Coordinates of C-alpha atoms in Angstrom, one line a residue:
M14 CA 118.4 2.5 20.1
N15 CA 116.2 2.4 23.2
F16 CA 115.3 -1.0 24.6
V17 CA 111.9 -1.1 26.1
M18 CA 111.5 -3.8 28.8
P19 CA 108.5 -5.9 28.0
D20 CA 105.8 -6.5 30.6
L21 CA 106.6 -10.0 31.9
Y22 CA 103.5 -10.3 34.2
P23 CA 101.2 -11.7 31.5
A24 CA 103.8 -14.4 30.6
S25 CA 104.5 -15.3 34.3
A26 CA 103.3 -18.9 33.8
E27 CA 105.5 -19.4 30.7
I28 CA 108.5 -18.0 32.5
F29 CA 107.9 -20.2 35.5
I30 CA 107.6 -23.4 33.5
L31 CA 110.7 -22.6 31.5
L32 CA 112.7 -22.0 34.8
M33 CA 111.4 -25.2 36.3
A34 CA 112.2 -27.2 33.2
C35 CA 115.9 -26.0 33.6
V36 CA 115.8 -26.9 37.3
L37 CA 114.5 -30.4 36.4
L38 CA 117.4 -30.9 34.1
L39 CA 119.9 -30.1 36.9
V40 CA 118.0 -32.1 39.5
D41 CA 118.0 -35.1 37.2
L42 CA 121.8 -35.0 37.0
F43 CA 122.2 -35.5 40.7
V44 CA 119.4 -37.9 41.6
G45 CA 119.9 -41.6 41.1
K46 CA 117.5 -44.1 39.6
G47 CA 116.0 -44.8 43.1
R48 CA 115.1 -41.2 43.6
R49 CA 113.6 -40.6 40.2
W50 CA 110.2 -39.9 41.9
L51 CA 111.7 -36.5 42.9
V52 CA 111.8 -35.4 39.2
Y53 CA 108.2 -36.7 38.7
L54 CA 107.1 -34.8 41.8
L55 CA 108.8 -31.6 40.6
A56 CA 107.1 -31.9 37.2
Q57 CA 103.7 -32.2 38.9
L58 CA 104.5 -29.3 41.2
T59 CA 105.5 -27.2 38.2
L60 CA 102.1 -27.8 36.5
A61 CA 100.3 -27.0 39.8
G62 CA 102.4 -23.8 40.1
C63 CA 101.4 -22.8 36.5
F64 CA 97.8 -23.5 37.3
G65 CA 98.0 -21.2 40.4
I66 CA 99.9 -18.4 38.5
T67 CA 97.3 -18.5 35.7
L68 CA 94.5 -18.2 38.2
L69 CA 96.3 -15.3 39.9
T70 CA 96.9 -13.4 36.6
L71 CA 93.4 -14.2 35.3
D72 CA 91.8 -11.0 34.0
G73 CA 88.8 -10.4 31.8
Q74 CA 90.7 -7.7 29.8
G75 CA 93.1 -9.0 27.2
V76 CA 96.7 -7.8 27.8
T77 CA 99.4 -7.9 25.1
T78 CA 103.1 -7.8 25.6
F79 CA 106.4 -8.5 23.8
S80 CA 105.5 -5.9 21.1
N81 CA 102.0 -7.4 20.7
M82 CA 103.4 -10.8 20.0
F83 CA 101.9 -12.4 23.1
V84 CA 98.3 -12.0 24.4
D85 CA 96.9 -12.9 27.8
D86 CA 93.2 -13.0 27.5
L87 CA 90.3 -15.0 28.8
L88 CA 90.5 -17.5 26.0
A89 CA 94.2 -18.2 26.7
D90 CA 93.6 -18.5 30.4
F91 CA 90.7 -20.9 30.0
L92 CA 92.5 -23.1 27.6
K93 CA 95.7 -23.1 29.8
L94 CA 93.6 -24.0 32.8
A95 CA 92.3 -27.0 30.9
L96 CA 95.8 -27.8 29.6
Y97 CA 97.6 -28.2 33.0
P98 CA 95.3 -30.8 34.5
A99 CA 95.4 -32.8 31.2
V100 CA 99.2 -32.9 31.2
A101 CA 99.3 -33.7 35.0
V102 CA 96.8 -36.6 34.5
M103 CA 98.9 -37.9 31.6
L104 CA 102.0 -38.0 33.9
V105 CA 100.1 -40.0 36.6
Y106 CA 98.8 -42.5 34.0
S107 CA 102.2 -42.9 32.4
R108 CA 104.4 -43.3 35.4
G109 CA 103.9 -47.0 36.1
Y110 CA 104.1 -47.8 32.3
L111 CA 107.4 -46.0 31.9
A112 CA 108.9 -47.5 35.1
A113 CA 108.1 -51.0 33.9
R114 CA 109.9 -50.4 30.6
N115 CA 112.9 -48.5 32.1
L116 CA 111.7 -45.3 30.3
D117 CA 111.1 -43.4 33.5
R118 CA 114.0 -41.0 32.9
G119 CA 114.4 -37.4 33.7
E120 CA 114.4 -36.3 30.0
F121 CA 110.8 -37.6 29.6
Y122 CA 109.6 -35.1 32.2
V123 CA 111.8 -32.3 30.9
L124 CA 110.5 -32.9 27.3
V125 CA 106.9 -32.9 28.5
L126 CA 107.4 -29.6 30.3
F127 CA 109.0 -28.0 27.2
A128 CA 106.2 -29.4 25.0
T129 CA 103.7 -27.9 27.5
L130 CA 105.6 -24.5 27.3
G131 CA 105.2 -24.8 23.5
M132 CA 101.5 -25.3 23.8
M133 CA 101.2 -22.3 26.2
V134 CA 103.0 -20.1 23.7
M135 CA 100.8 -21.3 20.9
I136 CA 97.6 -20.6 23.0
S137 CA 98.8 -17.0 23.7
A138 CA 100.4 -16.2 20.4
S139 CA 99.1 -13.2 18.5
H140 CA 101.9 -13.0 15.9
F141 CA 103.0 -15.4 13.3
L142 CA 106.5 -15.6 14.8
T143 CA 105.3 -16.6 18.3
I144 CA 102.9 -19.1 16.7
Y145 CA 105.8 -20.7 14.8
L146 CA 108.0 -20.6 17.9
G147 CA 105.5 -22.4 20.0
L148 CA 104.6 -24.9 17.3
E149 CA 108.3 -25.9 16.8
M150 CA 108.9 -26.1 20.5
L151 CA 106.0 -28.5 20.8
A152 CA 106.9 -30.5 17.7
L153 CA 110.6 -31.0 18.5
S154 CA 109.7 -32.2 22.0
L155 CA 107.2 -34.6 20.6
Y156 CA 109.6 -36.0 18.0
A157 CA 112.1 -36.8 20.8
L158 CA 109.4 -38.3 23.0
V159 CA 108.2 -40.6 20.3
A160 CA 111.7 -42.0 19.9
I161 CA 112.4 -42.1 23.7
D162 CA 112.4 -45.9 23.6
R163 CA 115.7 -46.1 21.7
D164 CA 115.7 -49.9 21.5
S165 CA 112.3 -50.1 19.7
A166 CA 112.6 -50.1 15.9
R167 CA 108.8 -49.4 15.7
A168 CA 109.2 -46.2 17.8
T169 CA 112.2 -45.0 15.9
E170 CA 110.4 -45.5 12.6
A171 CA 107.4 -43.6 13.9
A172 CA 109.6 -40.8 15.1
M173 CA 111.3 -40.6 11.7
K174 CA 108.0 -40.4 9.9
Y175 CA 106.7 -37.9 12.3
F176 CA 109.8 -35.7 11.9
V177 CA 109.8 -35.8 8.1
L178 CA 106.1 -35.1 7.7
G179 CA 106.2 -32.6 10.5
A180 CA 109.0 -30.7 8.8
M181 CA 107.1 -30.7 5.6
A182 CA 104.0 -29.3 7.4
S183 CA 106.1 -26.6 9.1
G184 CA 107.4 -25.6 5.7
L185 CA 103.9 -25.3 4.3
L186 CA 102.8 -23.2 7.2
L187 CA 105.9 -21.0 7.1
Y188 CA 105.5 -20.5 3.3
G189 CA 101.9 -19.5 3.8
M190 CA 102.9 -17.0 6.5
S191 CA 105.5 -15.5 4.3
M192 CA 102.9 -15.1 1.5
V193 CA 100.6 -13.3 3.9
Y194 CA 103.4 -11.1 5.1
G195 CA 104.4 -10.3 1.5
A196 CA 100.8 -9.2 0.8
V197 CA 100.0 -7.1 3.8
G198 CA 103.5 -6.3 5.3
S199 CA 102.8 -7.4 8.8
L200 CA 103.1 -10.6 10.9
E201 CA 100.9 -9.4 13.7
L202 CA 97.5 -11.1 13.5
F203 CA 95.3 -8.1 14.6
E204 CA 97.1 -5.8 12.2
I205 CA 96.8 -8.3 9.3
G206 CA 93.1 -8.4 9.9
Q207 CA 92.9 -4.6 10.0
R208 CA 94.9 -4.2 6.8
I209 CA 92.9 -6.8 4.8
A210 CA 89.6 -5.2 6.1
L211 CA 90.9 -1.8 4.7
G212 CA 91.5 -3.4 1.3
G213 CA 95.2 -3.8 1.7
G214 CA 97.2 -6.6 0.1
N215 CA 96.9 -8.4 -3.2
K216 CA 93.9 -10.7 -2.9
A217 CA 95.3 -13.5 -5.1
V218 CA 98.5 -13.6 -3.0
L219 CA 96.5 -13.6 0.2
V220 CA 94.3 -16.5 -0.9
F221 CA 97.4 -18.4 -2.1
G222 CA 99.0 -17.9 1.3
L223 CA 95.8 -18.9 3.0
V224 CA 95.9 -22.3 1.3
F225 CA 99.3 -23.0 2.7
V226 CA 98.4 -21.8 6.2
V227 CA 95.3 -24.0 6.2
A228 CA 97.3 -27.0 5.0
G229 CA 99.9 -26.5 7.8
L230 CA 97.1 -26.2 10.4
A231 CA 95.4 -29.3 8.9
F232 CA 98.5 -31.3 9.4
K233 CA 98.8 -30.2 13.0
L234 CA 95.2 -31.2 13.6
G235 CA 95.7 -34.5 11.8
V236 CA 92.8 -34.1 9.4
V237 CA 92.4 -35.6 5.9
P238 CA 94.3 -35.5 3.6
F239 CA 97.1 -34.5 6.0
H240 CA 96.4 -37.4 8.3
M241 CA 99.0 -39.9 7.1
W242 CA 101.2 -39.6 10.2
V243 CA 98.5 -40.1 12.8
P244 CA 97.9 -43.9 12.7
D245 CA 101.6 -44.7 12.4
V246 CA 102.7 -42.4 15.1
Y247 CA 99.9 -43.4 17.5
H248 CA 100.8 -47.1 16.9
G249 CA 104.6 -46.8 16.9
A250 CA 105.1 -44.5 19.9
P251 CA 105.1 -45.8 23.5
T252 CA 101.5 -45.7 24.7
A253 CA 102.4 -43.1 27.3
V254 CA 103.6 -40.8 24.5
T255 CA 100.6 -41.6 22.3
L256 CA 98.4 -40.5 25.3
F257 CA 100.2 -37.2 25.3
I258 CA 100.1 -36.6 21.6
G259 CA 96.4 -37.6 21.4
S260 CA 95.2 -35.3 24.1
A261 CA 96.6 -31.9 25.3
P262 CA 98.0 -30.6 21.9
K263 CA 94.5 -30.6 20.5
L264 CA 93.7 -27.6 22.8
A265 CA 96.7 -25.7 21.4
A266 CA 95.9 -26.6 17.8
F267 CA 92.4 -25.3 18.4
A268 CA 93.7 -22.0 19.8
I269 CA 96.1 -21.2 16.9
A270 CA 93.4 -22.2 14.3
L271 CA 91.0 -19.8 15.9
R272 CA 93.5 -16.9 16.3
I273 CA 94.9 -17.2 12.8
L274 CA 91.6 -17.7 11.0
V275 CA 89.4 -15.3 13.0
T276 CA 91.7 -12.6 14.2
G277 CA 94.0 -12.5 11.2
L278 CA 92.1 -13.8 8.2
A279 CA 88.4 -13.2 9.0
E280 CA 88.0 -11.2 5.8
L281 CA 89.0 -14.3 3.8
A282 CA 86.4 -16.4 5.6
E283 CA 84.5 -17.2 2.4
H284 CA 87.6 -19.0 1.2
W285 CA 88.7 -20.8 4.4
Q286 CA 85.2 -21.8 5.3
V287 CA 85.0 -23.9 2.1
M288 CA 88.4 -25.4 2.7
L289 CA 87.5 -26.4 6.3
M290 CA 84.2 -27.8 5.0
I291 CA 86.0 -30.1 2.6
L292 CA 88.6 -31.1 5.3
A293 CA 85.9 -31.7 7.9
A294 CA 83.7 -33.9 5.6
L295 CA 86.7 -36.0 4.4
S296 CA 88.0 -36.4 7.9
I297 CA 84.6 -37.5 9.3
A298 CA 84.0 -40.0 6.5
L299 CA 87.5 -41.5 6.2
G300 CA 88.3 -41.5 9.9
N301 CA 85.1 -43.5 10.7
L302 CA 85.3 -45.9 7.8
A303 CA 89.0 -46.7 8.3
A304 CA 88.6 -47.2 12.1
I305 CA 86.1 -50.1 11.4
A306 CA 88.9 -52.2 9.8
Q307 CA 91.3 -51.8 12.7
T308 CA 92.0 -54.5 15.2
N309 CA 94.7 -52.5 17.0
L310 CA 93.0 -50.2 19.6
K311 CA 95.7 -47.5 19.2
R312 CA 95.2 -47.3 15.5
M313 CA 91.4 -47.4 15.9
L314 CA 91.7 -44.4 18.3
A315 CA 94.0 -42.7 15.8
Y316 CA 91.4 -42.9 13.0
S317 CA 88.8 -41.9 15.6
A318 CA 90.8 -38.8 16.5
I319 CA 90.8 -37.9 12.8
S320 CA 87.0 -38.0 12.7
H321 CA 86.8 -36.1 16.0
M322 CA 89.0 -33.3 14.6
G323 CA 86.7 -33.2 11.6
F324 CA 83.8 -32.6 14.0
M325 CA 85.7 -29.8 15.7
L326 CA 86.3 -28.1 12.4
L327 CA 82.6 -28.1 11.8
G328 CA 82.3 -25.7 14.8
L329 CA 85.1 -23.5 13.5
L330 CA 83.7 -23.1 10.0
S331 CA 80.2 -22.3 11.3
G332 CA 81.1 -19.1 13.0
I333 CA 81.6 -16.5 10.3
V334 CA 79.5 -16.6 7.1
G335 CA 76.3 -18.3 6.0
G336 CA 74.3 -17.9 9.2
D337 CA 73.2 -15.6 11.9
P338 CA 76.2 -13.4 13.1
S339 CA 74.8 -13.4 16.7
F340 CA 75.4 -17.1 16.8
T341 CA 79.2 -16.7 16.1
P342 CA 80.3 -17.0 19.8
N343 CA 78.1 -20.1 20.1
A344 CA 79.8 -21.7 17.1
Y345 CA 83.3 -21.1 18.4
S346 CA 82.4 -22.1 21.9
S347 CA 80.9 -25.3 20.6
A348 CA 84.3 -26.1 18.9
M349 CA 86.1 -25.3 22.1
F350 CA 83.8 -27.4 24.2
Y351 CA 84.4 -30.3 21.7
A352 CA 88.2 -30.0 22.0
I353 CA 88.0 -30.1 25.8
A354 CA 85.5 -33.0 25.8
Y355 CA 87.7 -34.9 23.3
V356 CA 90.8 -34.4 25.5
L357 CA 89.0 -35.8 28.5
M358 CA 87.7 -38.8 26.6
S359 CA 91.1 -39.4 25.0
L360 CA 92.9 -39.3 28.3
G361 CA 90.6 -41.9 29.7
S362 CA 90.7 -44.2 26.7
F363 CA 94.5 -44.3 26.5
G364 CA 94.6 -44.5 30.3
M365 CA 92.7 -47.8 30.1
I366 CA 95.3 -49.2 27.6
L367 CA 98.0 -48.2 30.1
L368 CA 96.0 -49.8 33.0
L369 CA 95.9 -53.2 31.3
S370 CA 99.5 -53.1 30.1
R371 CA 102.3 -54.5 32.2
A372 CA 106.0 -55.2 31.8
G373 CA 106.6 -57.0 28.4
F374 CA 102.9 -56.8 27.4
E375 CA 101.1 -54.0 25.5
A376 CA 97.3 -54.2 25.9
E377 CA 96.9 -52.4 22.6
N378 CA 94.7 -54.8 20.6
I379 CA 90.9 -54.9 20.9
E380 CA 91.1 -58.6 21.8
D381 CA 93.2 -57.7 24.8
F382 CA 90.0 -56.2 26.3
K383 CA 88.0 -59.5 25.9
G384 CA 86.2 -60.5 29.1
L385 CA 87.3 -57.4 31.0
N386 CA 84.0 -57.4 32.8
K387 CA 85.0 -60.7 34.4
R388 CA 88.4 -59.4 35.5
S389 CA 87.2 -56.0 36.7
P390 CA 83.5 -54.9 36.4
W391 CA 84.4 -51.4 37.6
F392 CA 87.0 -50.7 34.9
A393 CA 84.9 -52.4 32.2
A394 CA 82.1 -49.9 33.2
I395 CA 84.6 -47.0 32.9
M396 CA 85.7 -48.1 29.5
M397 CA 82.1 -48.5 28.4
I398 CA 81.4 -45.0 29.5
L399 CA 84.4 -43.7 27.5
M400 CA 83.4 -45.7 24.4
F401 CA 79.7 -44.6 24.6
S402 CA 80.8 -41.0 25.0
M403 CA 83.2 -41.2 22.0
A404 CA 80.3 -42.6 19.9
G405 CA 78.0 -39.8 21.0
V406 CA 75.5 -41.9 22.9
P407 CA 73.2 -39.8 25.2
F408 CA 73.8 -38.6 27.9
F409 CA 77.6 -38.5 28.0
V410 CA 79.8 -35.5 27.4
G411 CA 80.6 -36.7 23.8
F412 CA 76.9 -36.5 22.9
F413 CA 76.6 -32.9 24.1
A414 CA 79.8 -32.0 22.3
K415 CA 78.5 -33.4 19.0
F416 CA 75.1 -31.8 19.7
A417 CA 76.5 -28.3 20.3
V418 CA 78.6 -28.5 17.1
L419 CA 75.7 -29.8 15.0
Q420 CA 73.5 -27.0 16.4
A421 CA 76.1 -24.5 15.2
V422 CA 76.3 -26.1 11.7
V423 CA 72.5 -25.9 11.3
A424 CA 72.5 -22.3 12.5
A425 CA 75.1 -21.6 9.7
K426 CA 72.5 -23.0 7.2
Q427 CA 74.6 -26.0 6.4
V428 CA 72.0 -28.6 7.1
W429 CA 73.4 -31.1 4.6
L430 CA 76.7 -31.1 6.4
A431 CA 75.0 -31.8 9.8
V432 CA 73.1 -34.7 8.2
F433 CA 76.3 -36.0 6.7
A434 CA 78.1 -35.8 10.1
V435 CA 75.2 -37.6 11.9
L436 CA 75.2 -40.4 9.3
F437 CA 78.9 -41.1 9.7
S438 CA 78.6 -40.8 13.5
L439 CA 76.2 -43.7 13.3
V440 CA 78.8 -45.6 11.2
G441 CA 81.4 -44.8 13.8
A442 CA 79.3 -46.1 16.6
F443 CA 80.0 -49.6 15.3
Y444 CA 83.7 -49.7 16.2
Y445 CA 83.2 -48.2 19.7
L446 CA 80.4 -50.7 20.5
R447 CA 82.6 -53.5 19.3
V448 CA 85.0 -52.8 22.2
V449 CA 82.0 -52.8 24.6
K450 CA 80.9 -56.1 23.1
V451 CA 84.2 -57.9 23.6
M452 CA 84.4 -56.7 27.2
Y453 CA 81.0 -58.0 28.2
F454 CA 80.2 -60.9 25.9
D455 CA 83.6 -62.6 25.1
A456 CA 85.6 -64.9 27.3
P457 CA 88.8 -63.4 28.7
T458 CA 92.0 -64.5 26.9
D459 CA 94.2 -63.2 29.7
N460 CA 93.4 -63.7 33.4
A461 CA 96.5 -61.9 34.7
P462 CA 95.5 -59.5 37.6
I463 CA 95.3 -55.8 36.7
E464 CA 98.3 -54.2 38.3
A465 CA 98.4 -50.4 38.5
P466 CA 99.4 -47.8 41.0
R467 CA 96.6 -46.7 43.3
D468 CA 96.7 -43.0 42.2
M469 CA 96.2 -44.1 38.6
R470 CA 93.2 -46.3 39.5
I471 CA 91.6 -43.5 41.4
L472 CA 92.3 -40.8 38.8
L473 CA 91.1 -43.1 35.9
S474 CA 87.9 -43.7 37.8
I475 CA 87.4 -39.9 38.3
N476 CA 88.2 -39.4 34.6
G477 CA 85.5 -41.9 33.6
L478 CA 83.0 -40.5 36.0
A479 CA 83.7 -36.9 34.9
V480 CA 82.8 -38.0 31.3
A481 CA 79.5 -39.2 32.6
L482 CA 78.8 -36.3 34.9
L483 CA 79.8 -33.6 32.4
G484 CA 77.3 -35.3 30.1
L485 CA 74.5 -34.8 32.7
L486 CA 75.7 -31.3 33.7
P487 CA 77.6 -29.7 30.7
D488 CA 76.3 -26.2 31.4
G489 CA 79.4 -25.1 33.5
V490 CA 82.0 -25.9 30.8
L491 CA 79.7 -24.7 28.0
K492 CA 79.1 -21.4 29.8
Y493 CA 82.9 -20.7 30.4
S494 CA 83.6 -21.7 26.8
F495 CA 81.1 -19.2 25.7
Y496 CA 82.5 -16.4 27.9
A497 CA 86.0 -17.1 26.7
T498 CA 85.1 -17.0 23.0
Y499 CA 82.8 -14.0 23.5
A500 CA 85.7 -12.1 25.2
F501 CA 88.0 -13.2 22.4
L502 CA 85.6 -11.8 19.7
T503 CA 84.7 -8.6 21.5
G504 CA 87.9 -7.8 23.3
H505 CA 86.3 -7.5 26.7

C-alpha cells in the first residue's frame, strides 16, 4: 500500500493554529496568574498569523487536498478572513469581564483556538467526514466554554442542555449523512452531486436522508423548531462565551449549509427549498414575537438571533429554483453578506453588555441600560446604532443586509415570503427600539462609572462606527461576497 503525502499548503492556516493551540497549552503550564496576559497575547498573535497565512495562500483557483476532503477556494478564504477578526475582537471584549470573575484562565484561550480550528475545517470541508470533524471540534469546545464558570449552577445547567441537544442534533446529521452515503455510495460532496445528477441513488432514500441533514443543520443555525437550546444557552453561559457563540460560528454554519445543499444536494433543491422556506418563516415569526416578551437582553438577543438566521435562510433558499438562474450568485452572496453583517452587529451588542458589566454585576437586563445617555452619550449612541441596524433601519448595515436578501427572494418569485418577512421585521423593530427608549428617556437606576479597558472602548467604538459606515458604503463587502460565491459556483 502506497501512502501519498497530501499537499499541506492549502491547510497551512489550520496546521498553524493547531500547533499554536498546543504551544498555548504548554505556555499556560509555566506562566503564573500574574503573567496570564502572555497567553492572551499569544492567542491574538495566532489569529493574526492565521490572517497573514490565509492572505498569502489566497488564490482564485480552488485547490483540494487530503483526498478531496478539504478545499481551499475563494469562498473559504473570504469567510476565514472574516472569522479571524471576529474571534480577535471577541477576545478583546471578553478579557476584562473574565479577569473580574477569575475566569481568565489559559484553557479559555485554548478552547477558543480549538473552536476556531473547528470553524476553519467546517468552512473548507468538501466531504461529510471533514464537515462532521469540524462540527464536533467546534461543538465540544463550546460545551466546555459554556461550563467554564464551574461555580455557576446556571452555566452548568446551560452546558448540560447544550450538550444533550447538541448530541441529538449531531446524531440527526450523522444519520442523514449515512442515508445519503447508502444511496449514492460516496461521502464526497462534489461526487454526491455528480452521481445524483446522473440519476444514481434511490430518490426516496436520498430525500429521507436530506430531511435529517437539514434538521441537523437547522439545529446548528438555531432556527425554529430546533431553537430550544438558543435562549437557555445564551442566558446561562458567561456573557463572554455568549458573545462567542452568537457571532463567529454563524459564518461556519453558513459555509457548511451552502456546501452541503448546493455542492452535494443541488439536484434535490425542490425538496430542501421547501424545507428552508418553512424553517425561515417559522424562525422569523417566532423569533420576533418571543423577543417582545423578554426583559433579559441576552434572551432578547437570542430570539433576535433566531429571526436573523431565518432571514439568512431566505437568501439560501432563493438561489436554485423558482427564479432567474443568473441571479443565483446574488442570492447566495446576499445570504453571505447577511451572515457577515449579523456577526458584526452581534459582536457590538454583546460587547455593550460586557462594557456595562463589572465584578459581581451582570448588565444583562434591559433596565440596566436605563439612562445610559446620561452616563455616557457616546456609548448610548453606539448602542443605538447597533439596535437600529439590527432592526433594519436605513441606512445601517442591517438595512442593506435585509434589503439584499429580500431582493433575492423577490427575484425567486416568492413575493409573499418577502412581504411576510417585512411585516415581521416591523414587529421586531419594537423590541430594538425599546432598548433605545430606555437609554434616552428613562432615568438611570445605576450611576456607577463605566469601567472598561481602553482597548475595549476603542474597539467597541470602531465596531459601532463600522456598522454605520458599512450601511453607507456596503459595496465593498457586497462585491467580495459576490466574487466568492460566483467562484464557488463556477469553480474559477
